[in-house]
Amino acid sequence: MTASLLALLAACSSTPPEDPNSQAALEKLYEEAKADITSGSFDRAIKTLERIEGRAAGTLMGQQAMLELAWAQYRSGERVQAVATLDRFLKLNPSSAAVDYAYYMKGIANFNEDLGLFGRIARQDISERDQQASRDAMLAFRQVVEQFPNSKYAADARVRIDYITNTLAAYEVHVARYYFRRGAYVAAANRAQQAVKEFQRAPAAEEALYLMVQSYDRLGLKPLRDDAERVLRQNFPESSYLVSGFKSAERPWWKVW
């Protein structure tokens, strides 16, 4: 057998290397990442999805990889990174069919981050608590409801908006009560007034109005006190605060229903 024939046979028997950017290669990586997510191997899934996103940028596969990446980051506890990935997705793909999901997922990331801290909130100095995560979640859920009212995520987003609204209102009232009990009546009145202004329909508005009445009374501002009491009686004619005062507010502030 001649040398040329041997070379020809060797060339024919060798397998060409697989293109790492081919659709088949990307799909294989994607399935591996999905399997890792299912098994809870989020760190490995994140690395794989980042590779897919880089190789498939500008394609539907790239979009899907970004959404899965955000989910894996969220599940691994990397909330900030998940939100950043979703923001990048929204910036790069404003006309994607998955924009509603991206907003919804952004809300979920912030919403659950806040809920997870409720146990610590109960033992934390309330003046140090930041509610920005809840506000960011509510904004994202509102974008789902307002921009995509027929989205399959809209109904759940509405429920979460109501919950967050009540939670934020209850928090504001708790801060007002914190100030009131320490004799900071101006701060208490201002915080309670803000709660009433921003969350008029929340259950906590009732106590906020009562705090305004009591704070203005301590400050000797009788016209403001009377105005606040008039609004309280008008909107909550059966209010227990008018009968028993703060005894009606003994349950923990974070239990909003």
XYZ file of N, CA and C in Angstrom:
771
model
N 0.865 -1.191 0.000
C 0.000 0.000 0.000
C 0.894 1.232 0.000
N 0.636 2.121 -0.918
C 1.478 3.289 -1.051
C 1.224 4.274 0.076
N 2.199 5.164 0.276
C 2.090 6.177 1.335
C 0.930 7.116 1.064
N 0.704 7.438 -0.203
C -0.383 8.362 -0.549
C -1.734 7.748 -0.233
N -1.870 6.418 -0.470
C -3.136 5.750 -0.188
C -3.393 5.682 1.311
N -2.329 5.420 2.078
C -2.465 5.405 3.535
C -2.913 6.762 4.063
N -2.350 7.803 3.509
C -2.724 9.157 3.933
C -4.178 9.433 3.607
N -4.628 8.945 2.437
C -6.007 9.154 2.025
C -6.965 8.431 2.970
N -6.623 7.169 3.312
C -7.463 6.394 4.209
C -7.521 7.014 5.600
N -6.380 7.525 6.059
C -6.335 8.156 7.382
C -7.212 9.396 7.405
N -7.194 10.154 6.332
C -8.012 11.361 6.246
C -9.486 11.021 6.242
N -9.835 9.946 5.555
C -11.239 9.546 5.466
C -11.766 9.024 6.801
N -10.867 8.372 7.590
C -11.326 7.761 8.836
C -11.393 8.742 9.993
N -10.724 9.887 9.863
C -10.737 10.869 10.960
C -12.071 11.615 10.970
N -12.550 11.944 12.189
C -13.821 12.661 12.348
C -13.555 14.152 12.528
N -14.169 14.997 11.700
C -13.941 16.438 11.832
C -14.460 16.933 13.167
N -13.760 17.882 13.806
C -14.200 18.396 15.110
C -15.555 19.107 14.980
N -16.367 18.956 16.037
C -17.700 19.579 16.031
C -17.574 21.081 16.240
N -18.311 21.828 15.482
C -18.320 23.284 15.614
C -19.026 23.653 16.921
N -18.329 24.299 17.894
C -18.960 24.626 19.176
C -20.088 25.643 19.052
N -20.152 26.333 17.908
C -21.204 27.328 17.708
C -22.370 26.805 16.872
N -22.307 25.530 16.528
C -23.389 24.964 15.721
C -24.656 24.853 16.554
N -25.777 24.764 15.871
C -27.058 24.651 16.572
C -27.102 23.388 17.424
N -26.561 22.305 16.883
C -26.569 21.050 17.619
C -25.745 21.154 18.897
N -24.582 21.801 18.811
C -23.712 21.940 19.982
C -24.371 22.825 21.043
N -25.016 23.898 20.587
C -25.678 24.805 21.527
C -26.868 24.125 22.202
N -27.607 23.358 21.430
C -28.751 22.642 22.006
C -28.294 21.613 23.032
N -27.166 20.984 22.764
C -26.627 20.009 23.704
C -26.242 20.693 25.015
N -25.585 21.841 24.900
C -25.221 22.595 26.090
C -26.460 23.047 26.858
N -27.464 23.459 26.116
C -28.701 23.942 26.747
C -29.373 22.823 27.546
N -29.417 21.635 26.972
C -30.011 20.501 27.678
C -29.208 20.154 28.930
N -27.897 20.287 28.837
C -27.055 20.039 30.010
C -27.360 21.053 31.109
N -27.520 22.308 30.714
C -27.820 23.361 31.689
C -29.175 23.125 32.341
N -30.164 22.732 31.541
C -31.500 22.457 32.086
C -31.445 21.300 33.080
N -30.676 20.282 32.751
C -30.541 19.135 33.652
C -29.878 19.550 34.962
N -28.893 20.443 34.869
C -28.226 20.921 36.078
C -29.182 21.747 36.944
N -30.014 22.549 36.314
C -30.996 23.332 37.072
C -31.963 22.402 37.789
N -32.423 21.388 37.082
C -33.367 20.430 37.665
C -32.763 19.708 38.868
N -31.484 19.420 38.780
C -30.817 18.691 39.860
C -30.302 19.610 40.960
N -30.444 20.929 40.746
C -29.990 21.878 41.757
C -28.538 22.286 41.632
N -27.904 21.910 40.537
C -26.501 22.294 40.309
C -26.463 23.656 39.615
N -26.852 24.678 40.341
C -27.048 25.992 39.724
C -25.742 26.646 39.275
N -24.677 26.487 40.051
C -23.409 27.103 39.671
C -22.927 26.580 38.327
N -23.034 25.263 38.132
C -22.610 24.676 36.858
C -23.532 25.114 35.729
N -24.825 25.188 36.018
C -25.775 25.632 35.005
C -25.496 27.072 34.589
N -25.165 27.919 35.561
C -24.872 29.321 35.270
C -23.696 29.439 34.312
N -22.639 28.685 34.570
C -21.464 28.737 33.694
C -21.808 28.284 32.276
N -22.602 27.231 32.176
C -22.976 26.721 30.855
C -23.853 27.723 30.111
N -24.808 28.297 30.805
C -25.720 29.256 30.173
C -24.988 30.526 29.753
N -23.998 30.925 30.509
C -23.198 32.092 30.112
C -22.450 31.791 28.822
N -21.953 30.572 28.669
C -21.287 30.179 27.419
C -22.263 30.224 26.251
N -23.469 29.695 26.472
C -24.471 29.695 25.398
C -24.831 31.116 25.011
N -25.042 31.965 26.001
C -25.418 33.351 25.712
C -24.355 34.040 24.861
N -23.081 33.794 25.194
C -22.008 34.413 24.430
C -21.934 33.911 23.008
N -22.174 32.615 22.810
C -22.057 32.025 21.476
C -23.294 32.268 20.622
N -24.447 32.424 21.270
C -25.697 32.543 20.511
C -26.314 33.938 20.616
N -25.480 34.928 20.856
C -25.979 36.297 21.017
C -26.799 36.730 19.800
N -27.942 37.347 20.061
C -28.791 37.840 18.973
C -29.746 36.822 18.410
N -29.748 35.612 18.952
C -30.647 34.558 18.469
C -31.683 34.218 19.538
N -32.689 33.445 19.132
C -33.694 33.003 20.092
C -33.062 32.120 21.165
N -32.085 31.317 20.763
C -31.374 30.487 21.719
C -30.663 31.359 22.757
N -30.076 32.449 22.298
C -29.403 33.373 23.204
C -30.373 34.010 24.181
N -31.565 34.379 23.693
C -32.588 34.951 24.563
C -33.018 33.951 25.636
N -33.271 32.722 25.197
C -33.701 31.696 26.142
C -32.615 31.420 27.186
N -31.379 31.443 26.740
C -30.272 31.207 27.665
C -30.213 32.308 28.723
N -30.475 33.542 28.335
C -30.460 34.652 29.291
C -31.556 34.490 30.334
N -32.734 34.083 29.898
C -33.841 33.898 30.845
C -33.560 32.742 31.793
N -33.028 31.660 31.263
C -32.674 30.525 32.120
C -31.533 30.900 33.068
N -30.623 31.739 32.585
C -29.517 32.197 33.416
C -30.045 33.004 34.603
N -30.989 33.892 34.330
C -31.578 34.688 35.412
C -32.259 33.791 36.440
N -32.962 32.773 35.957
C -33.636 31.841 36.865
C -32.626 31.080 37.724
N -31.553 30.596 37.099
C -30.531 29.864 37.838
C -29.847 30.765 38.866
N -29.590 32.014 38.495
C -28.982 32.958 39.431
C -29.913 33.224 40.615
N -31.179 33.404 40.305
C -32.166 33.633 41.366
C -32.245 32.440 42.310
N -32.297 31.240 41.753
C -32.417 30.033 42.570
C -31.150 29.786 43.404
N -30.032 30.267 42.939
C -28.786 30.083 43.687
C -28.571 31.176 44.724
N -29.526 32.104 44.822
C -29.427 33.170 45.811
C -28.753 34.423 45.306
N -28.417 34.475 44.026
C -27.759 35.647 43.457
C -28.811 36.608 42.891
N -29.580 37.216 43.796
C -30.698 38.070 43.379
C -30.236 39.255 42.532
N -29.180 39.919 42.970
C -28.704 41.105 42.252
C -28.277 40.736 40.836
N -27.568 39.624 40.709
C -27.130 39.187 39.382
C -28.325 38.799 38.516
N -29.332 38.162 39.115
C -30.524 37.781 38.351
C -31.232 39.009 37.805
N -31.390 40.022 38.644
C -32.047 41.249 38.206
C -31.228 41.928 37.105
N -29.918 41.923 37.257
C -29.060 42.537 36.237
C -29.184 41.802 34.902
N -29.264 40.473 34.948
C -29.436 39.690 33.722
C -30.772 40.003 33.064
N -31.813 40.118 33.860
C -33.137 40.445 33.313
C -33.167 41.861 32.744
N -32.509 42.785 33.388
C -32.429 44.154 32.848
C -31.697 44.154 31.518
N -30.639 43.352 31.422
C -29.900 43.257 30.164
C -30.768 42.640 29.076
N -31.539 41.633 29.454
C -32.447 41.003 28.488
C -33.459 42.025 27.964
N -34.043 42.793 28.867
C -35.061 43.780 28.471
C -34.470 44.872 27.587
N -33.228 45.242 27.854
C -32.573 46.268 27.056
C -32.246 45.763 25.653
N -31.786 44.522 25.564
C -31.360 43.965 24.278
C -32.522 43.414 23.449
N -33.633 43.051 24.118
C -34.739 42.392 23.411
C -36.087 43.042 23.744
N -36.240 44.329 23.456
C -37.476 45.032 23.839
C -38.731 44.520 23.139
N -38.566 43.841 22.019
C -39.732 43.338 21.287
C -39.898 41.826 21.417
N -39.165 41.222 22.326
C -39.256 39.774 22.509
C -40.629 39.376 23.022
N -41.053 38.190 22.644
C -42.327 37.657 23.130
C -42.261 37.307 24.607
N -41.061 37.299 25.165
C -40.893 36.933 26.573
C -40.678 38.139 27.489
N -40.949 39.336 27.007
C -40.753 40.531 27.830
C -41.635 40.494 29.073
N -42.875 40.020 28.930
C -43.761 39.953 30.097
C -43.192 39.034 31.168
N -42.639 37.911 30.731
C -42.030 36.981 31.682
C -40.813 37.617 32.359
N -40.015 38.364 31.581
C -38.821 38.991 32.147
C -39.200 39.979 33.251
N -40.234 40.779 33.015
C -40.694 41.710 34.050
C -41.235 40.943 35.261
N -42.003 39.900 34.983
C -42.574 39.102 36.070
C -41.462 38.456 36.902
N -40.467 37.899 36.235
C -39.365 37.267 36.940
C -38.573 38.291 37.739
N -38.444 39.495 37.214
C -37.753 40.559 37.950
C -38.515 40.889 39.234
N -39.845 40.910 39.130
C -40.657 41.133 40.321
C -40.488 40.022 41.332
N -40.473 38.785 40.861
C -40.323 37.634 41.749
C -38.998 37.694 42.500
N -37.941 38.043 41.802
C -36.614 38.100 42.423
C -36.606 39.084 43.590
N -37.161 40.261 43.382
C -37.210 41.263 44.442
C -38.240 40.918 45.511
N -39.362 40.386 45.090
C -40.451 40.052 46.014
C -40.013 39.015 47.027
N -39.424 37.931 46.567
C -39.021 36.863 47.471
C -37.808 37.243 48.297
N -36.951 38.107 47.777
C -35.819 38.576 48.583
C -36.344 39.289 49.810
N -37.395 40.063 49.640
C -37.950 40.812 50.762
C -38.657 39.898 51.748
N -39.447 38.954 51.227
C -40.183 38.050 52.103
C -39.237 37.208 52.937
N -38.126 36.836 52.365
C -37.194 35.995 53.070
C -36.590 36.649 54.298
N -36.702 37.957 54.393
C -36.127 38.672 55.512
C -37.133 38.992 56.602
N -38.394 38.561 56.441
C -39.419 38.948 57.400
C -39.072 38.545 58.828
N -38.468 37.364 58.995
C -38.117 36.939 60.346
C -37.131 37.889 60.996
N -36.173 38.375 60.208
C -35.188 39.287 60.758
C -35.761 40.682 60.941
N -36.712 41.068 60.075
C -37.320 42.385 60.194
C -37.956 42.552 61.569
N -38.573 41.477 62.058
C -39.278 41.542 63.337
C -38.336 41.885 64.485
N -37.040 41.575 64.322
C -36.083 41.825 65.386
C -35.147 42.975 65.056
N -35.427 43.706 63.984
C -34.532 44.742 63.511
C -35.063 46.111 63.894
N -34.161 47.047 64.166
C -34.561 48.429 64.398
C -35.259 48.919 63.138
N -36.531 49.234 63.254
C -37.340 49.528 62.076
C -36.857 50.746 61.312
N -36.157 51.651 61.993
C -35.674 52.843 61.299
C -34.560 52.513 60.323
N -33.988 51.292 60.414
C -32.889 50.902 59.539
C -33.341 50.056 58.352
N -34.611 49.697 58.301
C -35.098 48.787 57.267
C -35.354 49.504 55.944
N -34.786 48.979 54.869
C -34.958 49.545 53.539
C -35.989 48.730 52.769
N -36.988 49.403 52.227
C -38.061 48.717 51.503
C -37.899 48.807 49.982
N -36.698 49.144 49.502
C -36.524 49.357 48.072
C -36.794 48.101 47.262
N -36.444 46.937 47.799
C -36.678 45.693 47.059
C -38.161 45.498 46.802
N -38.990 45.779 47.809
C -40.442 45.641 47.635
C -40.960 46.625 46.589
N -40.447 47.844 46.622
C -40.892 48.853 45.641
C -40.468 48.463 44.231
N -39.262 47.921 44.096
C -38.799 47.465 42.781
C -39.664 46.316 42.280
N -40.045 45.419 43.183
C -40.902 44.292 42.806
C -42.259 44.803 42.338
N -42.825 45.742 43.083
C -44.134 46.256 42.718
C -44.097 46.947 41.355
N -43.024 47.685 41.082
C -42.882 48.349 39.783
C -42.845 47.324 38.657
N -42.081 46.256 38.843
C -41.986 45.221 37.810
C -43.331 44.545 37.591
N -44.046 44.225 38.667
C -45.360 43.591 38.524
C -46.356 44.543 37.850
N -46.258 45.814 38.141
C -47.149 46.788 37.492
C -46.882 46.862 36.000
N -45.632 46.725 35.608
C -45.313 46.743 34.183
C -45.946 45.540 33.485
N -45.991 44.411 34.173
C -46.656 43.236 33.593
C -48.142 43.528 33.408
N -48.776 44.029 34.465
C -50.226 44.260 34.448
C -50.619 45.347 33.457
N -49.859 46.421 33.423
C -50.222 47.564 32.585
C -49.842 47.370 31.116
N -48.691 46.768 30.862
C -48.242 46.610 29.485
C -48.734 45.308 28.848
N -49.001 44.304 29.687
C -49.417 43.001 29.168
C -50.615 42.481 29.969
N -51.751 43.180 29.914
C -52.917 42.792 30.738
C -53.436 41.395 30.444
N -53.157 40.875 29.250
C -53.628 39.533 28.888
C -52.569 38.454 29.083
N -51.449 38.833 29.657
C -50.381 37.864 29.899
C -50.830 36.826 30.915
N -50.312 35.613 30.777
C -50.652 34.569 31.737
C -50.059 34.853 33.110
N -49.162 35.836 33.180
C -48.570 36.206 34.463
C -49.298 37.380 35.126
N -50.240 37.994 34.411
C -50.874 39.218 34.904
C -51.693 38.988 36.166
N -52.459 37.911 36.215
C -53.322 37.663 37.376
C -52.496 37.523 38.648
N -51.446 36.743 38.586
C -50.601 36.567 39.763
C -49.891 37.867 40.116
N -49.501 38.632 39.103
C -48.854 39.922 39.356
C -49.788 40.854 40.118
N -51.074 40.833 39.789
C -52.043 41.690 40.499
C -52.141 41.311 41.971
N -52.171 40.017 42.238
C -52.235 39.552 43.626
C -51.005 40.017 44.395
N -49.847 39.911 43.782
C -48.607 40.302 44.442
C -48.543 41.816 44.644
N -49.082 42.576 43.706
C -49.133 44.035 43.864
C -49.943 44.399 45.104
N -51.100 43.769 45.265
C -51.940 44.043 46.442
C -51.195 43.700 47.732
N -50.531 42.570 47.715
C -49.796 42.145 48.913
C -48.686 43.140 49.242
N -47.913 43.513 48.232
C -46.803 44.439 48.465
C -47.333 45.795 48.921
N -48.427 46.251 48.317
C -49.011 47.526 48.720
C -49.369 47.511 50.203
N -50.027 46.447 50.641
C -50.398 46.333 52.048
C -49.170 46.244 52.950
N -48.156 45.529 52.495
C -46.937 45.385 53.278
C -46.221 46.720 53.429
N -46.082 47.456 52.330
C -45.414 48.753 52.389
C -46.184 49.734 53.270
N -47.506 49.718 53.154
C -48.321 50.601 53.989
C -48.149 50.255 55.461
N -48.174 48.961 55.770
C -48.004 48.516 57.155
C -46.627 48.902 57.681
N -45.646 48.827 56.819
C -44.295 49.226 57.228
C -44.244 50.710 57.560
N -44.815 51.537 56.686
C -44.805 52.981 56.922
C -45.505 53.318 58.239
N -46.606 52.661 58.513
C -47.337 52.908 59.755
C -46.512 52.437 60.951
N -45.829 51.330 60.802
C -44.994 50.846 61.892
C -43.900 51.856 62.217
N -43.311 52.449 61.186
C -42.285 53.469 61.407
C -42.901 54.678 62.115
N -44.092 55.088 61.682
C -44.772 56.215 62.331
C -45.035 55.916 63.802
N -45.460 54.683 64.083
C -45.705 54.286 65.470
C -44.398 54.271 66.267
N -43.342 53.843 65.613
C -42.002 53.844 66.239
C -41.639 55.253 66.707
N -41.820 56.231 65.829
C -41.519 57.611 66.180
C -42.463 58.130 67.270
N -43.734 57.795 67.147
C -44.725 58.287 68.101
C -44.392 57.818 69.513
N -44.065 56.559 69.669
C -43.787 56.006 70.989
C -42.514 56.566 71.603
N -41.695 57.194 70.797
C -40.479 57.817 71.301
C -40.615 59.325 71.419
N -41.830 59.805 71.227
C -42.095 61.221 71.411
C -41.715 62.095 70.237
N -41.350 61.493 69.106
C -41.006 62.269 67.905
C -42.279 62.497 67.097
N -43.133 63.378 67.602
C -44.484 63.510 67.055
C -44.517 64.132 65.651
N -43.595 65.034 65.373
C -43.548 65.611 64.023
C -43.204 64.525 63.004
N -42.187 63.719 63.329
C -41.781 62.627 62.429
C -42.905 61.611 62.292
N -43.581 61.332 63.407
C -44.684 60.365 63.371
C -45.807 60.858 62.483
N -46.183 62.124 62.634
C -47.268 62.686 61.829
C -46.903 62.695 60.350
N -45.659 63.068 60.043
C -45.240 63.129 58.638
C -45.224 61.745 58.003
N -44.742 60.749 58.751
C -44.675 59.396 58.193
C -46.077 58.819 58.012
N -46.949 59.068 58.969
C -48.326 58.591 58.857
C -49.046 59.269 57.695
N -48.792 60.558 57.536
C -49.412 61.292 56.427
C -48.943 60.737 55.089
N -47.669 60.387 55.000
C -47.135 59.806 53.769
C -47.801 58.475 53.469
N -48.036 57.683 54.512
C -48.702 56.388 54.329
C -50.110 56.576 53.786
N -50.838 57.546 54.335
C -52.207 57.805 53.876
C -52.199 58.303 52.427
N -51.258 59.165 52.118
C -51.181 59.738 50.772
C -50.838 58.690 49.726
N -49.897 57.808 50.060
C -49.393 56.844 49.080
C -50.219 55.562 49.021
N -50.834 55.202 50.154
C -51.545 53.920 50.223
C -52.952 54.113 50.791
N -53.735 54.935 50.118
C -55.059 55.311 50.617
C -55.972 54.111 50.859
N -55.862 53.103 50.010
C -56.797 51.981 50.071
C -56.287 50.811 50.895
N -55.101 50.932 51.429
C -54.541 49.837 52.237
C -55.181 49.832 53.619
N -55.353 48.658 54.229
C -55.930 48.585 55.573
C -55.176 49.429 56.596
N -53.868 49.574 56.422
C -53.051 50.311 57.380
C -53.354 51.801 57.397
N -54.080 52.300 56.402
C -54.423 53.726 56.372
C -55.247 54.115 57.591
N -56.018 53.187 58.119
C -56.839 53.471 59.292
C -55.958 53.859 60.482
N -54.963 53.054 60.770
C -54.087 53.386 61.890
C -53.256 54.619 61.590
N -52.888 54.801 60.333
C -52.110 55.987 59.964
C -52.882 57.268 60.305
N -54.160 57.276 60.007
C -54.977 58.444 60.336
C -55.057 58.647 61.849
N -55.189 57.557 62.572
C -55.255 57.677 64.038
C -53.932 58.209 64.597
N -52.828 57.766 64.037
C -51.526 58.280 64.453
C -51.413 59.774 64.171
N -51.965 60.215 63.057
C -51.966 61.644 62.756
C -52.772 62.413 63.797
N -53.934 61.867 64.155
C -54.774 62.511 65.173
C -53.994 62.654 66.476
N -53.398 61.574 66.930
C -52.689 61.586 68.204
C -51.429 62.446 68.164
N -50.710 62.406 67.051
C -49.481 63.202 66.939
C -49.805 64.687 66.933
N -50.802 65.086 66.155
C -51.175 66.497 66.117
C -51.704 66.964 67.467
N -52.393 66.061 68.170
C -52.895 66.410 69.496
C -51.732 66.678 70.451
N -50.702 65.835 70.411
C -49.540 66.031 71.280
C -48.794 67.314 70.935
N -48.853 67.686 69.684
C -48.162 68.902 69.237
C -48.992 70.160 69.451
N -50.236 69.984 69.878
C -51.115 71.129 70.093
C -51.651 71.735 68.802
N -51.622 70.959 67.737
C -52.106 71.450 66.436
C -53.551 70.985 66.256
N -54.437 71.663 66.929
C -55.832 71.208 66.989
C -56.546 71.198 65.638
N -56.348 72.223 64.776
C -57.030 72.164 63.467
C -56.619 70.939 62.643
N -55.314 70.632 62.647
C -54.839 69.455 61.906
C -55.351 68.172 62.551
N -55.376 68.159 63.885
C -55.917 67.002 64.600
C -57.366 66.757 64.226
N -58.164 67.826 64.225
C -59.585 67.681 63.926
C -59.818 67.254 62.482
N -58.991 67.770 61.570
C -59.121 67.368 60.167
C -58.826 65.883 60.003
N -57.752 65.414 60.648
C -57.389 64.003 60.556
C -58.467 63.112 61.162
N -59.041 63.553 62.274
C -60.091 62.755 62.907
C -61.348 62.720 62.047
N -61.650 63.833 61.401
C -62.814 63.872 60.514
C -62.644 62.878 59.363
N -61.448 62.840 58.775
C -61.185 61.910 57.677
C -61.244 60.469 58.180
N -60.731 60.236 59.384
C -60.770 58.896 59.962
C -62.212 58.442 60.158
N -63.041 59.305 60.731
C -64.436 58.930 60.975
C -65.206 58.756 59.672
N -64.860 59.558 58.685
C -65.555 59.485 57.394
C -65.237 58.203 56.649
N -63.972 57.801 56.688
C -63.551 56.628 55.926
C -63.638 55.330 56.718
N -63.563 55.445 58.054
C -63.628 54.254 58.905
C -64.581 54.525 60.068
N -65.859 54.640 59.768
C -66.831 55.016 60.815
C -66.901 54.025 61.971
N -66.530 52.779 61.734
C -66.563 51.766 62.792
C -65.166 51.491 63.342
N -64.255 52.414 63.169
C -62.870 52.181 63.561
C -62.739 51.892 65.055
N -62.035 50.814 65.362
C -61.801 50.461 66.761
C -60.794 51.400 67.413
N -59.999 52.102 66.600
C -59.040 53.052 67.161
C -59.749 54.182 67.893
N -60.931 54.549 67.424
C -61.680 55.624 68.061
C -62.235 55.202 69.410
N -62.251 53.890 69.644
C -62.780 53.364 70.907
C -61.660 52.907 71.832
N -60.738 52.117 71.287
C -59.707 51.512 72.144
C -58.294 51.956 71.829
N -58.114 52.862 70.883
C -56.786 53.383 70.590
C -55.848 52.329 70.044
N -54.607 52.355 70.512
C -53.579 51.467 69.970
C -53.757 50.020 70.392
N -54.695 49.725 71.276
C -54.935 48.333 71.642
C -55.405 47.514 70.449
N -55.931 48.185 69.436
C -56.393 47.481 68.235
C -55.256 47.195 67.276
N -54.035 47.565 67.651
C -52.888 47.373 66.749
C -51.827 46.497 67.396
N -52.259 45.435 68.051
C -51.319 44.602 68.775
C -50.677 43.510 67.934
N -51.220 43.197 66.779
C -50.624 42.130 65.973
C -49.369 42.632 65.287
N -48.431 41.732 64.934
C -47.193 42.140 64.278
C -47.482 42.905 62.988
N -46.660 43.910 62.711
C -46.920 44.781 61.560
C -46.870 44.068 60.235
N -46.028 42.964 60.151
C -45.861 42.324 58.833
C -47.027 41.407 58.494
N -47.928 41.139 59.446
C -49.098 40.315 59.159
C -50.210 41.244 58.659
N -50.246 41.424 57.343
C -51.105 42.449 56.787
C -52.506 41.946 56.484
N -52.799 40.671 56.782
C -54.167 40.194 56.653
C -54.397 39.051 57.639
